[in-house]
């Protein structure tokens, strides 16, 4: 099982309701000694809370991507990182959460399990369609 030390938080753009979830994740990951990277959307939300510095780049590349939002946010992150082999996990702040299946109520417990290597990795196939 890989060790996750650098974690990228990806969030649904323009959704201020995600701020507290991102703040909780950031604090938890920092306490665990992880380096936290932020995509531009997460950075914008956390800068409003006085969080900085924000790291938009992926240098070094993340070991894990956490998508905070719904299935659309997870799919966006999957498209972005599909060729890099970086694992993704989704915290569901959308409606159903078929893909982003970690609920906010259990996210710290589940993330603790993931960081401790107690998880099962699912491989997914990505299709490309054109109309």
Tab-separated table of N, CA and C in Angstrom:
chain	number	residue	atom	x	y	z
A	1	UNK	N	0.834	-1.187	0.000
A	1	UNK	CA	0.000	0.000	0.000
A	1	UNK	C	0.879	1.250	0.000
A	2	UNK	N	0.553	2.218	-0.855
A	2	UNK	CA	1.356	3.442	-0.889
A	2	UNK	C	1.164	4.286	0.370
A	3	UNK	N	2.175	5.062	0.674
A	3	UNK	CA	2.102	6.009	1.781
A	3	UNK	C	1.695	7.357	1.198
A	4	UNK	N	0.676	7.954	1.775
A	4	UNK	CA	0.163	9.231	1.293
A	4	UNK	C	0.697	10.352	2.180
A	5	UNK	N	1.614	11.144	1.646
A	5	UNK	CA	2.197	12.259	2.391
A	5	UNK	C	1.825	13.616	1.801
A	6	UNK	N	1.606	13.667	0.501
A	6	UNK	CA	1.227	14.909	-0.168
A	6	UNK	C	-0.170	14.718	-0.734
A	7	UNK	N	-1.102	15.531	-0.262
A	7	UNK	CA	-2.505	15.340	-0.607
A	7	UNK	C	-3.056	16.616	-1.221
A	8	UNK	N	-3.687	16.450	-2.371
A	8	UNK	CA	-4.304	17.569	-3.083
A	8	UNK	C	-5.796	17.596	-2.779
A	9	UNK	N	-6.286	18.741	-2.297
A	9	UNK	CA	-7.719	18.943	-2.084
A	9	UNK	C	-8.288	19.644	-3.310
A	10	UNK	N	-9.276	19.019	-3.919
A	10	UNK	CA	-9.969	19.554	-5.089
A	10	UNK	C	-11.404	19.803	-4.661
A	11	UNK	N	-11.949	20.971	-4.983
A	11	UNK	CA	-13.326	21.248	-4.575
A	11	UNK	C	-14.169	21.713	-5.749
A	12	UNK	N	-15.459	21.604	-5.552
A	12	UNK	CA	-16.410	22.118	-6.532
A	12	UNK	C	-16.244	23.635	-6.592
A	13	UNK	N	-16.085	24.189	-7.787
A	13	UNK	CA	-15.865	25.637	-7.905
A	13	UNK	C	-17.050	26.456	-7.408
A	14	UNK	N	-16.746	27.523	-6.693
A	14	UNK	CA	-17.750	28.513	-6.317
A	14	UNK	C	-18.797	28.058	-5.326
A	15	UNK	N	-18.499	27.072	-4.493
A	15	UNK	CA	-19.482	26.586	-3.528
A	15	UNK	C	-18.996	26.883	-2.110
A	16	UNK	N	-19.429	28.003	-1.528
A	16	UNK	CA	-18.947	28.378	-0.200
A	16	UNK	C	-19.375	27.415	0.907
A	17	UNK	N	-20.353	26.549	0.648
A	17	UNK	CA	-20.764	25.582	1.669
A	17	UNK	C	-19.689	24.527	1.917
A	18	UNK	N	-18.684	24.455	1.047
A	18	UNK	CA	-17.608	23.468	1.209
A	18	UNK	C	-16.481	23.972	2.106
A	19	UNK	N	-16.511	25.230	2.450
A	19	UNK	CA	-15.411	25.845	3.207
A	19	UNK	C	-15.118	25.104	4.509
A	20	UNK	N	-16.131	24.799	5.300
A	20	UNK	CA	-15.883	24.149	6.593
A	20	UNK	C	-15.332	22.737	6.411
A	21	UNK	N	-15.797	22.031	5.386
A	21	UNK	CA	-15.274	20.691	5.118
A	21	UNK	C	-13.806	20.768	4.727
A	22	UNK	N	-13.452	21.704	3.856
A	22	UNK	CA	-12.058	21.878	3.449
A	22	UNK	C	-11.182	22.264	4.635
A	23	UNK	N	-11.674	23.153	5.470
A	23	UNK	CA	-10.920	23.584	6.654
A	23	UNK	C	-10.671	22.400	7.594
A	24	UNK	N	-11.688	21.586	7.802
A	24	UNK	CA	-11.549	20.408	8.660
A	24	UNK	C	-10.534	19.431	8.085
A	25	UNK	N	-10.620	19.185	6.775
A	25	UNK	CA	-9.674	18.277	6.129
A	25	UNK	C	-8.249	18.821	6.222
A	26	UNK	N	-8.070	20.101	5.917
A	26	UNK	CA	-6.743	20.723	5.968
A	26	UNK	C	-6.135	20.535	7.366
A	27	UNK	N	-6.885	20.891	8.405
A	27	UNK	CA	-6.377	20.791	9.776
A	27	UNK	C	-6.034	19.350	10.137
A	28	UNK	N	-6.905	18.426	9.778
A	28	UNK	CA	-6.669	17.009	10.063
A	28	UNK	C	-5.390	16.523	9.383
A	29	UNK	N	-5.238	16.847	8.106
A	29	UNK	CA	-4.073	16.393	7.348
A	29	UNK	C	-2.784	17.016	7.878
A	30	UNK	N	-2.826	18.284	8.248
A	30	UNK	CA	-1.641	18.922	8.822
A	30	UNK	C	-1.241	18.253	10.129
A	31	UNK	N	-2.223	17.927	10.971
A	31	UNK	CA	-1.927	17.242	12.234
A	31	UNK	C	-1.290	15.877	11.988
A	32	UNK	N	-1.651	15.250	10.884
A	32	UNK	CA	-1.074	13.948	10.526
A	32	UNK	C	0.280	14.086	9.833
A	33	UNK	N	0.780	15.296	9.657
A	33	UNK	CA	2.084	15.515	9.049
A	33	UNK	C	2.086	15.488	7.533
A	34	UNK	N	0.920	15.623	6.922
A	34	UNK	CA	0.814	15.612	5.462
A	34	UNK	C	1.045	17.014	4.901
A	35	UNK	N	1.582	17.059	3.694
A	35	UNK	CA	1.666	18.318	2.950
A	35	UNK	C	0.357	18.464	2.188
A	36	UNK	N	-0.299	19.603	2.339
A	36	UNK	CA	-1.597	19.828	1.711
A	36	UNK	C	-1.433	20.776	0.530
A	37	UNK	N	-1.872	20.322	-0.640
A	37	UNK	CA	-1.933	21.152	-1.839
A	37	UNK	C	-3.394	21.472	-2.109
A	38	UNK	N	-3.645	22.604	-2.745
A	38	UNK	CA	-5.018	23.026	-3.033
A	38	UNK	C	-5.170	23.339	-4.505
A	39	UNK	N	-6.299	22.906	-5.082
A	39	UNK	CA	-6.609	23.345	-6.439
A	39	UNK	C	-7.110	24.788	-6.334
A	40	UNK	N	-7.210	25.510	-7.449
A	40	UNK	CA	-7.614	26.921	-7.380
A	40	UNK	C	-8.952	27.151	-6.670
A	41	UNK	N	-9.928	26.262	-6.844
A	41	UNK	CA	-11.232	26.451	-6.193
A	41	UNK	C	-11.116	26.335	-4.682
A	42	UNK	N	-10.420	25.311	-4.213
A	42	UNK	CA	-10.232	25.134	-2.770
A	42	UNK	C	-9.414	26.286	-2.197
A	43	UNK	N	-8.424	26.727	-2.941
A	43	UNK	CA	-7.584	27.838	-2.502
A	43	UNK	C	-8.412	29.105	-2.308
A	44	UNK	N	-9.271	29.400	-3.261
A	44	UNK	CA	-10.122	30.591	-3.171
A	44	UNK	C	-11.002	30.530	-1.933
A	45	UNK	N	-11.600	29.373	-1.664
A	45	UNK	CA	-12.473	29.230	-0.500
A	45	UNK	C	-11.696	29.380	0.802
A	46	UNK	N	-10.508	28.797	0.880
A	46	UNK	CA	-9.747	28.849	2.122
A	46	UNK	C	-9.037	30.178	2.319
A	47	UNK	N	-8.698	30.880	1.249
A	47	UNK	CA	-8.103	32.211	1.399
A	47	UNK	C	-9.098	33.163	2.035
A	48	UNK	N	-10.372	32.951	1.777
A	48	UNK	CA	-11.398	33.791	2.393
A	48	UNK	C	-11.402	33.604	3.910
A	49	UNK	N	-10.857	32.485	4.390
A	49	UNK	CA	-10.758	32.212	5.822
A	49	UNK	C	-9.374	32.584	6.359
A	50	UNK	N	-8.539	33.184	5.516
A	50	UNK	CA	-7.204	33.564	5.948
A	50	UNK	C	-6.184	32.441	5.861
A	51	UNK	N	-6.532	31.345	5.206
A	51	UNK	CA	-5.606	30.225	5.034
A	51	UNK	C	-4.621	30.544	3.925
A	52	UNK	N	-3.370	30.370	4.192
A	52	UNK	CA	-2.355	30.499	3.162
A	52	UNK	C	-1.102	29.811	3.682
A	53	UNK	N	-0.143	29.449	2.905
A	53	UNK	CA	-0.099	29.695	1.474
A	53	UNK	C	-0.921	28.673	0.709
A	54	UNK	N	-1.396	29.075	-0.422
A	54	UNK	CA	-2.114	28.170	-1.305
A	54	UNK	C	-1.149	27.681	-2.373
A	55	UNK	N	-1.174	26.412	-2.624
A	55	UNK	CA	-0.290	25.804	-3.611
A	55	UNK	C	-1.137	25.265	-4.739
A	56	UNK	N	-1.107	25.930	-5.876
A	56	UNK	CA	-1.884	25.487	-7.027
A	56	UNK	C	-1.193	24.365	-7.779
A	57	UNK	N	0.108	24.364	-7.774
A	57	UNK	CA	0.841	23.396	-8.579
A	57	UNK	C	0.841	22.014	-7.962
A	58	UNK	N	1.363	21.088	-8.691
A	58	UNK	CA	1.480	19.731	-8.184
A	58	UNK	C	2.947	19.330	-8.151
A	59	UNK	N	3.804	20.168	-7.594
A	59	UNK	CA	5.211	19.849	-7.461
A	59	UNK	C	5.544	19.811	-5.987
A	60	UNK	N	5.847	18.702	-5.389
A	60	UNK	CA	5.819	17.386	-6.017
A	60	UNK	C	4.390	16.967	-6.297
A	61	UNK	N	4.219	15.975	-7.173
A	61	UNK	CA	2.855	15.532	-7.456
A	61	UNK	C	2.220	14.930	-6.204
A	62	UNK	N	0.916	15.056	-6.085
A	62	UNK	CA	0.260	14.495	-4.904
A	62	UNK	C	0.304	12.969	-4.915
A	63	UNK	N	0.280	12.409	-3.713
A	63	UNK	CA	0.182	10.958	-3.551
A	63	UNK	C	-1.275	10.519	-3.561
A	64	UNK	N	-2.169	11.462	-3.245
A	64	UNK	CA	-3.602	11.194	-3.148
A	64	UNK	C	-4.348	12.476	-3.481
A	65	UNK	N	-5.471	12.340	-4.177
A	65	UNK	CA	-6.350	13.473	-4.466
A	65	UNK	C	-7.655	13.248	-3.715
A	66	UNK	N	-8.073	14.234	-2.930
A	66	UNK	CA	-9.371	14.210	-2.261
A	66	UNK	C	-10.271	15.217	-2.950
A	67	UNK	N	-11.337	14.732	-3.566
A	67	UNK	CA	-12.304	15.588	-4.250
A	67	UNK	C	-13.461	15.850	-3.297
A	68	UNK	N	-13.709	17.111	-2.999
A	68	UNK	CA	-14.774	17.506	-2.079
A	68	UNK	C	-15.867	18.169	-2.895
A	69	UNK	N	-17.011	17.537	-2.954
A	69	UNK	CA	-18.138	18.024	-3.747
A	69	UNK	C	-19.078	16.867	-4.000
A	70	UNK	N	-19.340	16.617	-5.255
A	70	UNK	CA	-20.189	15.491	-5.627
A	70	UNK	C	-19.492	14.638	-6.666
A	71	UNK	N	-20.273	13.824	-7.331
A	71	UNK	CA	-19.706	12.952	-8.354
A	71	UNK	C	-19.074	13.747	-9.493
A	72	UNK	N	-19.642	14.899	-9.830
A	72	UNK	CA	-19.079	15.729	-10.892
A	72	UNK	C	-17.679	16.216	-10.540
A	73	UNK	N	-17.471	16.578	-9.286
A	73	UNK	CA	-16.150	17.018	-8.839
A	73	UNK	C	-15.154	15.872	-8.922
A	74	UNK	N	-15.588	14.681	-8.527
A	74	UNK	CA	-14.712	13.509	-8.593
A	74	UNK	C	-14.378	13.166	-10.039
A	75	UNK	N	-15.365	13.230	-10.922
A	75	UNK	CA	-15.113	12.945	-12.340
A	75	UNK	C	-14.167	13.975	-12.957
A	76	UNK	N	-14.328	15.230	-12.578
A	76	UNK	CA	-13.414	16.276	-13.061
A	76	UNK	C	-11.976	15.962	-12.630
A	77	UNK	N	-11.805	15.603	-11.366
A	77	UNK	CA	-10.469	15.263	-10.869
A	77	UNK	C	-9.935	14.010	-11.556
A	78	UNK	N	-10.801	13.041	-11.802
A	78	UNK	CA	-10.370	11.804	-12.467
A	78	UNK	C	-9.844	12.095	-13.869
A	79	UNK	N	-10.547	12.942	-14.606
A	79	UNK	CA	-10.074	13.309	-15.948
A	79	UNK	C	-8.719	14.007	-15.881
A	80	UNK	N	-8.545	14.818	-14.877
A	80	UNK	CA	-7.311	15.589	-14.737
A	80	UNK	C	-6.104	14.704	-14.401
A	81	UNK	N	-6.326	13.636	-13.647
A	81	UNK	CA	-5.215	12.824	-13.160
A	81	UNK	C	-5.190	11.407	-13.714
A	82	UNK	N	-6.015	11.100	-14.708
A	82	UNK	CA	-6.146	9.733	-15.212
A	82	UNK	C	-4.821	9.150	-15.685
A	83	UNK	N	-3.986	9.936	-16.303
A	83	UNK	CA	-2.732	9.422	-16.858
A	83	UNK	C	-1.595	9.354	-15.844
A	84	UNK	N	-1.837	9.807	-14.636
A	84	UNK	CA	-0.757	9.854	-13.644
A	84	UNK	C	-0.803	8.712	-12.632
A	85	UNK	N	-1.888	7.963	-12.599
A	85	UNK	CA	-1.991	6.851	-11.661
A	85	UNK	C	-2.099	7.274	-10.204
A	86	UNK	N	-2.616	8.475	-9.958
A	86	UNK	CA	-2.765	8.973	-8.590
A	86	UNK	C	-4.133	8.549	-8.064
A	87	UNK	N	-4.184	7.898	-6.898
A	87	UNK	CA	-5.476	7.493	-6.335
A	87	UNK	C	-6.346	8.704	-5.997
A	88	UNK	N	-7.661	8.506	-6.132
A	88	UNK	CA	-8.639	9.539	-5.805
A	88	UNK	C	-9.632	8.996	-4.791
A	89	UNK	N	-10.089	9.879	-3.920
A	89	UNK	CA	-11.182	9.572	-3.005
A	89	UNK	C	-12.107	10.777	-3.020
A	90	UNK	N	-13.396	10.538	-2.810
A	90	UNK	CA	-14.362	11.623	-2.871
A	90	UNK	C	-15.160	11.787	-1.600
A	91	UNK	N	-15.194	13.016	-1.080
A	91	UNK	CA	-16.058	13.366	0.046
A	91	UNK	C	-17.326	13.952	-0.550
A	92	UNK	N	-18.440	13.288	-0.324
A	92	UNK	CA	-19.699	13.661	-0.955
A	92	UNK	C	-20.351	14.843	-0.250
A	93	UNK	N	-20.383	15.966	-0.932
A	93	UNK	CA	-21.148	17.121	-0.482
A	93	UNK	C	-22.206	17.457	-1.520
A	94	UNK	N	-22.455	16.496	-2.417
A	94	UNK	CA	-23.496	16.642	-3.429
A	94	UNK	C	-24.773	15.989	-2.931
A	95	UNK	N	-25.512	15.382	-3.858
A	95	UNK	CA	-26.779	14.781	-3.481
A	95	UNK	C	-26.675	13.274	-3.262
A	96	UNK	N	-26.394	12.502	-4.286
A	96	UNK	CA	-26.418	11.047	-4.142
A	96	UNK	C	-25.061	10.454	-3.788
A	97	UNK	N	-24.053	10.782	-4.521
A	97	UNK	CA	-22.724	10.295	-4.205
A	97	UNK	C	-22.478	8.846	-4.560
A	98	UNK	N	-22.717	8.489	-5.814
A	98	UNK	CA	-22.401	7.132	-6.251
A	98	UNK	C	-20.892	6.914	-6.289
A	99	UNK	N	-20.148	7.908	-6.706
A	99	UNK	CA	-18.692	7.796	-6.809
A	99	UNK	C	-17.997	8.437	-5.609
A	100	UNK	N	-18.427	9.621	-5.244
A	100	UNK	CA	-17.880	10.305	-4.066
A	100	UNK	C	-18.651	9.783	-2.862
A	101	UNK	N	-18.165	8.671	-2.312
A	101	UNK	CA	-18.995	7.947	-1.351
A	101	UNK	C	-18.619	8.145	0.115
A	102	UNK	N	-17.661	9.007	0.420
A	102	UNK	CA	-17.327	9.276	1.817
A	102	UNK	C	-18.210	10.424	2.297
A	103	UNK	N	-19.009	10.171	3.320
A	103	UNK	CA	-19.889	11.221	3.832
A	103	UNK	C	-19.098	12.155	4.748
A	104	UNK	N	-19.524	13.418	4.843
A	104	UNK	CA	-18.830	14.358	5.730
A	104	UNK	C	-18.809	13.878	7.184
A	105	UNK	N	-19.847	13.155	7.599
A	105	UNK	CA	-19.915	12.672	8.975
A	105	UNK	C	-18.835	11.646	9.292
A	106	UNK	N	-18.408	10.901	8.293
A	106	UNK	CA	-17.414	9.849	8.530
A	106	UNK	C	-16.072	10.141	7.864
A	107	UNK	N	-15.891	11.334	7.325
A	107	UNK	CA	-14.701	11.588	6.501
A	107	UNK	C	-13.398	11.471	7.282
A	108	UNK	N	-13.344	11.938	8.521
A	108	UNK	CA	-12.084	11.863	9.257
A	108	UNK	C	-11.746	10.424	9.617
A	109	UNK	N	-12.748	9.662	9.986
A	109	UNK	CA	-12.529	8.242	10.287
A	109	UNK	C	-12.062	7.490	9.046
A	110	UNK	N	-12.727	7.712	7.934
A	110	UNK	CA	-12.342	7.042	6.686
A	110	UNK	C	-10.971	7.500	6.210
A	111	UNK	N	-10.671	8.780	6.348
A	111	UNK	CA	-9.368	9.289	5.937
A	111	UNK	C	-8.261	8.718	6.824
A	112	UNK	N	-8.528	8.583	8.098
A	112	UNK	CA	-7.569	7.944	9.007
A	112	UNK	C	-7.264	6.522	8.538
A	113	UNK	N	-8.302	5.789	8.142
A	113	UNK	CA	-8.106	4.431	7.626
A	113	UNK	C	-7.259	4.450	6.354
A	114	UNK	N	-7.567	5.370	5.448
A	114	UNK	CA	-6.822	5.465	4.189
A	114	UNK	C	-5.355	5.778	4.464
A	115	UNK	N	-5.091	6.751	5.328
A	115	UNK	CA	-3.714	7.134	5.630
A	115	UNK	C	-2.955	6.026	6.351
A	116	UNK	N	-3.691	5.156	7.037
A	116	UNK	CA	-3.075	4.028	7.742
A	116	UNK	C	-2.939	2.797	6.858
A	117	UNK	N	-3.363	2.906	5.595
A	117	UNK	CA	-3.249	1.784	4.671
A	117	UNK	C	-4.382	0.782	4.758
A	118	UNK	N	-5.447	1.124	5.457
A	118	UNK	CA	-6.586	0.228	5.623
A	118	UNK	C	-7.701	0.633	4.666
A	119	UNK	N	-7.508	0.310	3.405
A	119	UNK	CA	-8.501	0.645	2.395
A	119	UNK	C	-8.414	-0.371	1.271
A	120	UNK	N	-9.444	-0.380	0.468
A	120	UNK	CA	-9.469	-1.233	-0.717
A	120	UNK	C	-9.537	-0.324	-1.935
A	121	UNK	N	-8.624	-0.531	-2.857
A	121	UNK	CA	-8.577	0.294	-4.062
A	121	UNK	C	-9.425	-0.342	-5.149
A	122	UNK	N	-10.286	0.459	-5.758
A	122	UNK	CA	-11.103	0.018	-6.893
A	122	UNK	C	-10.552	0.652	-8.155
A	123	UNK	N	-10.376	-0.140	-9.185
A	123	UNK	CA	-9.968	0.381	-10.488
A	123	UNK	C	-11.235	0.681	-11.282
A	124	UNK	N	-11.303	1.828	-11.895
A	124	UNK	CA	-12.465	2.227	-12.693
A	124	UNK	C	-12.041	2.455	-14.132
A	125	UNK	N	-12.959	2.189	-15.042
A	125	UNK	CA	-12.713	2.421	-16.456
A	125	UNK	C	-13.290	3.774	-16.834
A	126	UNK	N	-12.546	4.543	-17.607
A	126	UNK	CA	-13.028	5.836	-18.065
A	126	UNK	C	-13.357	5.739	-19.547
A	127	UNK	N	-14.549	6.145	-19.881
A	127	UNK	CA	-14.994	6.149	-21.270
A	127	UNK	C	-14.957	7.565	-21.821
A	128	UNK	N	-14.773	7.667	-23.113
A	128	UNK	CA	-14.820	8.956	-23.791
A	128	UNK	C	-15.904	8.865	-24.858
A	129	UNK	N	-16.854	9.754	-24.812
A	129	UNK	CA	-17.931	9.757	-25.802
A	129	UNK	C	-17.986	11.078	-26.542
A	130	UNK	N	-18.389	11.019	-27.787
A	130	UNK	CA	-18.529	12.236	-28.597
A	130	UNK	C	-19.866	12.195	-29.315
A	131	UNK	N	-20.469	13.348	-29.424
A	131	UNK	CA	-21.750	13.465	-30.121
A	131	UNK	C	-21.564	14.342	-31.338
